[in-house]
Tab-separated table of C-alpha atoms in Angstrom:
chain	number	residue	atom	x	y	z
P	829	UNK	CA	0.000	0.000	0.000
P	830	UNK	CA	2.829	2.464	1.019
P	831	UNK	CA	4.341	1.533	-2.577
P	832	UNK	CA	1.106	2.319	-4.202
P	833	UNK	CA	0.707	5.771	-2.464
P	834	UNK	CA	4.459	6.625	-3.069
P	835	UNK	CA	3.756	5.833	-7.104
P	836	UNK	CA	0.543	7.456	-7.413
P	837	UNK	CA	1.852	10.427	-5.724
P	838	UNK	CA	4.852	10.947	-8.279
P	839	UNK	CA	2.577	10.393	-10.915
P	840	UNK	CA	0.345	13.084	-9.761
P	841	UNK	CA	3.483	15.353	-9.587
P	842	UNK	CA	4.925	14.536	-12.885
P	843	UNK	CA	1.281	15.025	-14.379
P	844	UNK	CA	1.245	18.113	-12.505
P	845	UNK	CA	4.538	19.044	-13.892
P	846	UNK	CA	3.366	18.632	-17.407
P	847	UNK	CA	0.738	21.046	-16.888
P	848	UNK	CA	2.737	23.587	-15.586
P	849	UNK	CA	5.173	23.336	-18.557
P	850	UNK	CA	1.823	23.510	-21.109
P	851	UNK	CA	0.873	26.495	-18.843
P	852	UNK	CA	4.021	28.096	-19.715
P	853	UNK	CA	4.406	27.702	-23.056
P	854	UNK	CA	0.883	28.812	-24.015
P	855	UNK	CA	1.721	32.340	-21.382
P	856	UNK	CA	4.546	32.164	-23.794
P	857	UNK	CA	3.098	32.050	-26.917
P	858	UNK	CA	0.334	34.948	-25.809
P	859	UNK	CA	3.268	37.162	-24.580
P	860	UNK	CA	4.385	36.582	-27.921
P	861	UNK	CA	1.133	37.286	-30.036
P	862	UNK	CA	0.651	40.667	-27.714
P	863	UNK	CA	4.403	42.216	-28.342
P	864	UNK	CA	3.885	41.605	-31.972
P	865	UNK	CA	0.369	42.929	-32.177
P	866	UNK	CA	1.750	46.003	-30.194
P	867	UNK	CA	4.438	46.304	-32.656
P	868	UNK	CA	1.988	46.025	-35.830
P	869	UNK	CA	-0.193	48.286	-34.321
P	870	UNK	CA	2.730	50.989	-33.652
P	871	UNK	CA	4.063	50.549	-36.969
P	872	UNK	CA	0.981	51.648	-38.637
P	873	UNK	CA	0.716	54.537	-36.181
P	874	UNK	CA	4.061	55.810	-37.088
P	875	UNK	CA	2.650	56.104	-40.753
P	876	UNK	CA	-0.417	57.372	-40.284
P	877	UNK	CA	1.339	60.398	-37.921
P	878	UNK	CA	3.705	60.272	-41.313
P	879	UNK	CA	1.174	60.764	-43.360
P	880	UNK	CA	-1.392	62.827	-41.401
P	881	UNK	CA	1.850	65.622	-41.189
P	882	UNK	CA	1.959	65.387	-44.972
P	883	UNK	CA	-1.517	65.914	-45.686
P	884	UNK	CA	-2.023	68.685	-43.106
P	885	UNK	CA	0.744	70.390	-44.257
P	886	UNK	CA	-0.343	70.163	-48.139
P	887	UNK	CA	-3.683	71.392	-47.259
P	888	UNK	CA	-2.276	74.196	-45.761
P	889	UNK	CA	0.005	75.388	-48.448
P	890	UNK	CA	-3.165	74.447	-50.747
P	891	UNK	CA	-5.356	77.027	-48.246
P	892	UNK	CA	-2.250	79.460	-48.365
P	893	UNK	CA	-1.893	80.022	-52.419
P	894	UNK	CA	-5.941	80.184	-52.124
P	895	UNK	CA	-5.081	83.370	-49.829
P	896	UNK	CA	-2.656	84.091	-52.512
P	897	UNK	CA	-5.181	83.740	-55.592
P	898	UNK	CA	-7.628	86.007	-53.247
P	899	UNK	CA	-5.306	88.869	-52.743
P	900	UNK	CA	-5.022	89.189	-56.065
P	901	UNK	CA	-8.293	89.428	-57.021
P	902	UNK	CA	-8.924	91.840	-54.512
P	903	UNK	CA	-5.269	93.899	-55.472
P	904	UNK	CA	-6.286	93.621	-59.259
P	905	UNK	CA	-9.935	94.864	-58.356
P	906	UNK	CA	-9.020	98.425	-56.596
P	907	UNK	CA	-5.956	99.001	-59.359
P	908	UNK	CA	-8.799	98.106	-62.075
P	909	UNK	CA	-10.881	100.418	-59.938
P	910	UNK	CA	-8.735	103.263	-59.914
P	911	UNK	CA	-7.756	103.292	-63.768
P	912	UNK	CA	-11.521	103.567	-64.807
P	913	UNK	CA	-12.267	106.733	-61.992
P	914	UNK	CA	-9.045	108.609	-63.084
P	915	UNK	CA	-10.409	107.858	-66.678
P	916	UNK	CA	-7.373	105.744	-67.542
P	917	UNK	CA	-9.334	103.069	-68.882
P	918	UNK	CA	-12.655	103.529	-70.532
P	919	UNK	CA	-12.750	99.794	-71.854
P	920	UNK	CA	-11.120	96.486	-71.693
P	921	UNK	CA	-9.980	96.865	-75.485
P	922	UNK	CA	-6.223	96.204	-75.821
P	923	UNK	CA	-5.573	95.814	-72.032
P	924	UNK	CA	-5.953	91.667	-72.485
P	925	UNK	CA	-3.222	89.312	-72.207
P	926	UNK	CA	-2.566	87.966	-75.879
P	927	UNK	CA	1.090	86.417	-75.887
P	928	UNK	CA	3.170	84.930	-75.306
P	929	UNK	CA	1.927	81.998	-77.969
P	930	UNK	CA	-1.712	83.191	-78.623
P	931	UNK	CA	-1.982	82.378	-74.621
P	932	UNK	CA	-5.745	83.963	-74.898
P	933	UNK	CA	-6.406	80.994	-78.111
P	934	UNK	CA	-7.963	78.109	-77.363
P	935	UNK	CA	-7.246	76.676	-81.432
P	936	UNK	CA	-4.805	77.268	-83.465
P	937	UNK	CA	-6.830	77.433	-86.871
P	938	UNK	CA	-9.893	77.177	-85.347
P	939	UNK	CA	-10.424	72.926	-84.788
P	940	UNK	CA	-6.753	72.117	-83.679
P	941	UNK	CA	-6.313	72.581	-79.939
P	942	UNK	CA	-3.363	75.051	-78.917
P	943	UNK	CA	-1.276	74.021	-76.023
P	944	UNK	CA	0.011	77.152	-75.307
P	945	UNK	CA	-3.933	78.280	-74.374
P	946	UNK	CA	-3.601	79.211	-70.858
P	947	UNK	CA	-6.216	76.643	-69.916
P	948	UNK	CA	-4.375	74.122	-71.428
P	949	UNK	CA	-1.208	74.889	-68.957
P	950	UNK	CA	-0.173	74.479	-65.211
P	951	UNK	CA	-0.355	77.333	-63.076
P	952	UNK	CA	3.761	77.379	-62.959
P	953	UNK	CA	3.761	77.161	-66.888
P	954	UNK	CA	2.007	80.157	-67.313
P	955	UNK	CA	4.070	81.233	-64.982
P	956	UNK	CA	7.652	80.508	-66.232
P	957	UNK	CA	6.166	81.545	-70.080
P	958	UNK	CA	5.363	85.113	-68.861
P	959	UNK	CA	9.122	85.438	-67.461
P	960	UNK	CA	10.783	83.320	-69.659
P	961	UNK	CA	14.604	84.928	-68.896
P	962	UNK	CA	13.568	84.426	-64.855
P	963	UNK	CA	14.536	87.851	-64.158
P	964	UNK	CA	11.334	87.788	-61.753
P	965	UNK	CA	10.017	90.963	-64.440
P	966	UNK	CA	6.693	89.602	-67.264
P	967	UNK	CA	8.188	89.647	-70.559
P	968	UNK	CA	4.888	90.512	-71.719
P	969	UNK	CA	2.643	94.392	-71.510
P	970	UNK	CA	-0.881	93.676	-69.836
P	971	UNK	CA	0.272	91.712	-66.900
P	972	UNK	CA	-1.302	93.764	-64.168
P	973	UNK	CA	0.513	92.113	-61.134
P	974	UNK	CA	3.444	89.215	-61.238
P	975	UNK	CA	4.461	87.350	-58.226
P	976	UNK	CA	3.574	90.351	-55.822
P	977	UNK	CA	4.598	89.657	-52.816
P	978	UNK	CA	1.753	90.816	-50.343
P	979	UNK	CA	2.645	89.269	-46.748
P	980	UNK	CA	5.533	90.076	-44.037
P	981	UNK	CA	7.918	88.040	-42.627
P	982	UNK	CA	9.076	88.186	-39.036
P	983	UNK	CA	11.493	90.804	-40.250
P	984	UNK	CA	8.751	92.381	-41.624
P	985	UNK	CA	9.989	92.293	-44.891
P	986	UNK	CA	7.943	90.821	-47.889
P	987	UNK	CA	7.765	87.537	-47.567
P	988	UNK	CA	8.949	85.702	-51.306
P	989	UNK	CA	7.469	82.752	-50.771
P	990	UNK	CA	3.524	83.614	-51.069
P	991	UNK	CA	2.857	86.113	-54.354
P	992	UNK	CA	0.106	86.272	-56.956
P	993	UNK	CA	0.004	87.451	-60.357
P	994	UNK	CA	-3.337	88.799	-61.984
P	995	UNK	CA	-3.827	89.378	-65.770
P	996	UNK	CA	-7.222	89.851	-68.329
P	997	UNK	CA	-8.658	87.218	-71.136
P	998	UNK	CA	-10.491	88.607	-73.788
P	999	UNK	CA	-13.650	85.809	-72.747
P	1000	UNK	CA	-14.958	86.502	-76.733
P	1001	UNK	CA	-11.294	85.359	-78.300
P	1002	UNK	CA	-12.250	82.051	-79.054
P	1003	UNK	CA	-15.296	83.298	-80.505
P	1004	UNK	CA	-18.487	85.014	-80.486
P	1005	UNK	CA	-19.691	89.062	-80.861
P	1006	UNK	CA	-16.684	91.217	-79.247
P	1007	UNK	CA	-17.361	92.840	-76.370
P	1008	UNK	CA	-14.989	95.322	-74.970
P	1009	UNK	CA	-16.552	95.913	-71.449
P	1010	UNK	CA	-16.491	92.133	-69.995
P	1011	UNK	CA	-12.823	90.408	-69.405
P	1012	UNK	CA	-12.072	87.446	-67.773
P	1013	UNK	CA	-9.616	88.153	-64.831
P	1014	UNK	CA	-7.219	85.087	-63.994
P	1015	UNK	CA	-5.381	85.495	-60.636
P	1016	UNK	CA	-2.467	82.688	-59.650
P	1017	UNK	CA	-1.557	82.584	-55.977
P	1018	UNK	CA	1.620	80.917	-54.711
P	1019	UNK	CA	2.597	79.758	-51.790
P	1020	UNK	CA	6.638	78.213	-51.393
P	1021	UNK	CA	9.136	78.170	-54.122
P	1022	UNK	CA	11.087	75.807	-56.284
P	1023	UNK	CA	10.008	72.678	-56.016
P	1024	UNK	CA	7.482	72.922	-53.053
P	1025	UNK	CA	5.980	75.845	-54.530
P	1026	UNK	CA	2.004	75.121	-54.266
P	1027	UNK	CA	-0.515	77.190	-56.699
P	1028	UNK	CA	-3.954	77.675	-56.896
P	1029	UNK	CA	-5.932	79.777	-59.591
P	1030	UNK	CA	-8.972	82.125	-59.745
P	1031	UNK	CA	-10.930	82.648	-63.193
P	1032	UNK	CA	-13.348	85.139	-62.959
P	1033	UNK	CA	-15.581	87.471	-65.065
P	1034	UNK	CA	-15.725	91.209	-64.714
P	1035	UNK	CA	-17.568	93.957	-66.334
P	1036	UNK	CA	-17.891	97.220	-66.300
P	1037	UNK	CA	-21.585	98.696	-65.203
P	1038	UNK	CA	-23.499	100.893	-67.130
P	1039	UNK	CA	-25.241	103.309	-64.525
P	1040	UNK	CA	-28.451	104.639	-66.591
């Protein structure tokens, strides 16, 4: 009987022993499955800060050359403004951007699409035609603003980096009856430079009011 007991009470231990070990390894194996959930789950937090940063920040260069675009509207408005009271101006006629490249011509010949129709190019494009020697001057008459800088910097100088540039479209060149008191304005904002410089662009009609 004493044998018996002895026997049965190492196999209870050993059994016991086994379970412990299968306790173990399965703590193990969850320890395991949490680190590397933990790790996935950090991993794709790190990008999505990554990327969050890059989108916030592209949004607010895109909200910036808005401002830009704005400015010049409004900056283009009160010069237009003030040409028309001082009776500098008493039409749009010959005041429209034409070149360079028949810019204001959507066709060529009337059917064949012109790529150098402002509509047809990028924002920097236009850009780079009207200054093609980069001397930061337009090459061209009838620009009424070019990458006017309008903000300060902490120096309080003007700040390079946001501009706008505002010129006219005759709206009848690409056909239709000619009228010389209705232009379209087109005002590029900008907001960086080189390579990070972000546009945006306004297109919008005018006309001057006949007060009966």
């Amino acid at each position: 009987m004493e044998k018996y007991s002895v026997r049965k009470q190492l196999v209870r231990m050993q059994v016991s022993e086994k379970g412990l070990r299968r306790e173990k390894g399965a703590g193990l194996i969850v320890v395991i499955m949490i680190l590397a959930f933990m790790l996935s789950v950090g991993l794709v937090l790190i990008k999505t800060t990554t990327t969050g940063k890059k989108v916030s920040a592209n949004v607010r260069y895109q909200h910036q050359a808005f401002n830009a675009a704005e400015a010049g509207f409004d900056a283009a408005k009160i010069a237009i403004d003030g040409f028309f009271a001082d009776s500098i101006w008493v039409n749009f006629d010959g005041l429209t951007l034409t070149e360079p490249d028949n810019i204001d011509l959507p066709t060529t010949d009337g059917t064949t699409i012109n790529p150098n129709y402002f509509r047809c190019l990028t924002d920097i494009q236009v850009l780079n035609k009207l200054d093609a020697n980069g001397d930061g001057s337009p090459d061209y008459p009838n620009v009424l603003f070019f990458k006017w800088p309008y903000i300060l910097d902490e120096s309080g100088d003007l700040d390079p980096r946001f501009t706008y540039t505002a010129f006219l479209i005759d709206d009848e060149a690409s056909g239709g009856t000619p009228d010389a008191n209705d232009v379209l304005m087109v005002c590029i904002g900008t907001a960086g430079t080189g390579s990070n410089m972000t546009t945006s662009r306004l297109e919008i009609e005018i006309a001057i009011e006949t007060i009966i």
